[in-house]
Amino acid sequence: MNTSTAKTEAIASDVWFDDHMMHVRLLDGREINVPIEWFPKLRNATEEEKIKWRLIGKGIGIHWETLDEDILVSALLHG
């Protein structure tokens, strides 16, 4: 018997920061919280630079133009 599992891609819908963490909300309602320390460009960015993100690939990634930083949501899930 063949059994297949549908692979569901994690898609971001929102991003926000506090003093030490980056928070990413996914379309399915989950939230990923990761230390800013993992991302030196974000760690050293101003608040204004951090909030200037946009979703790329229909939400599979997050891009900061002024910081030249791209983060894949799947990479956040796999640590």
PDB file of C-alpha atoms in Angstrom, residues 2 4-5 7 10 12-13 15 21 27 30-31 39 41-46 48-49 52 59 62 64-65 68 75 77:
ATOM      1  CA  ASN A   2       1.326   3.422  -0.914  1.00  0.00           C
ATOM      2  CA  SER A   4       1.689   9.735   0.734  1.00  0.00           C
ATOM      3  CA  THR A   5       1.815  12.693   3.006  1.00  0.00           C
ATOM      4  CA  LYS A   7       3.726  18.468   2.222  1.00  0.00           C
ATOM      5  CA  ALA A  10       5.151  27.209   5.813  1.00  0.00           C
ATOM      6  CA  ALA A  12       4.658  33.809   6.525  1.00  0.00           C
ATOM      7  CA  SER A  13       1.973  36.452   6.909  1.00  0.00           C
ATOM      8  CA  VAL A  15       6.843  39.763  11.043  1.00  0.00           C
ATOM      9  CA  MET A  21      13.375  38.128  19.292  1.00  0.00           C
ATOM     10  CA  LEU A  27      -0.822  31.649   7.519  1.00  0.00           C
ATOM     11  CA  ARG A  30       1.533  29.194  14.084  1.00  0.00           C
ATOM     12  CA  GLU A  31       4.146  31.637  15.318  1.00  0.00           C
ATOM     13  CA  PHE A  39      20.991  37.187  12.368  1.00  0.00           C
ATOM     14  CA  LYS A  41      22.366  42.127  10.155  1.00  0.00           C
ATOM     15  CA  LEU A  42      19.053  42.254  12.038  1.00  0.00           C
ATOM     16  CA  ARG A  43      20.769  42.404  15.427  1.00  0.00           C
ATOM     17  CA  ASN A  44      22.699  45.506  14.322  1.00  0.00           C
ATOM     18  CA  ALA A  45      19.803  47.117  12.428  1.00  0.00           C
ATOM     19  CA  THR A  46      17.819  50.104  13.625  1.00  0.00           C
ATOM     20  CA  GLU A  48      13.300  51.542  11.252  1.00  0.00           C
ATOM     21  CA  GLU A  49      15.416  49.135   9.174  1.00  0.00           C
ATOM     22  CA  LYS A  52      11.056  47.573   6.370  1.00  0.00           C
ATOM     23  CA  GLY A  59       5.516  34.212   1.818  1.00  0.00           C
ATOM     24  CA  ILE A  62      11.316  37.503   4.206  1.00  0.00           C
ATOM     25  CA  TRP A  64      15.047  43.393   3.956  1.00  0.00           C
ATOM     26  CA  GLU A  65      16.194  45.494   0.994  1.00  0.00           C
ATOM     27  CA  ASP A  68      20.470  42.900   1.985  1.00  0.00           C
ATOM     28  CA  ALA A  75      15.022  27.600   7.722  1.00  0.00           C
ATOM     29  CA  LEU A  77      11.347  26.040  11.365  1.00  0.00           C
TER      30      LEU A  77
END
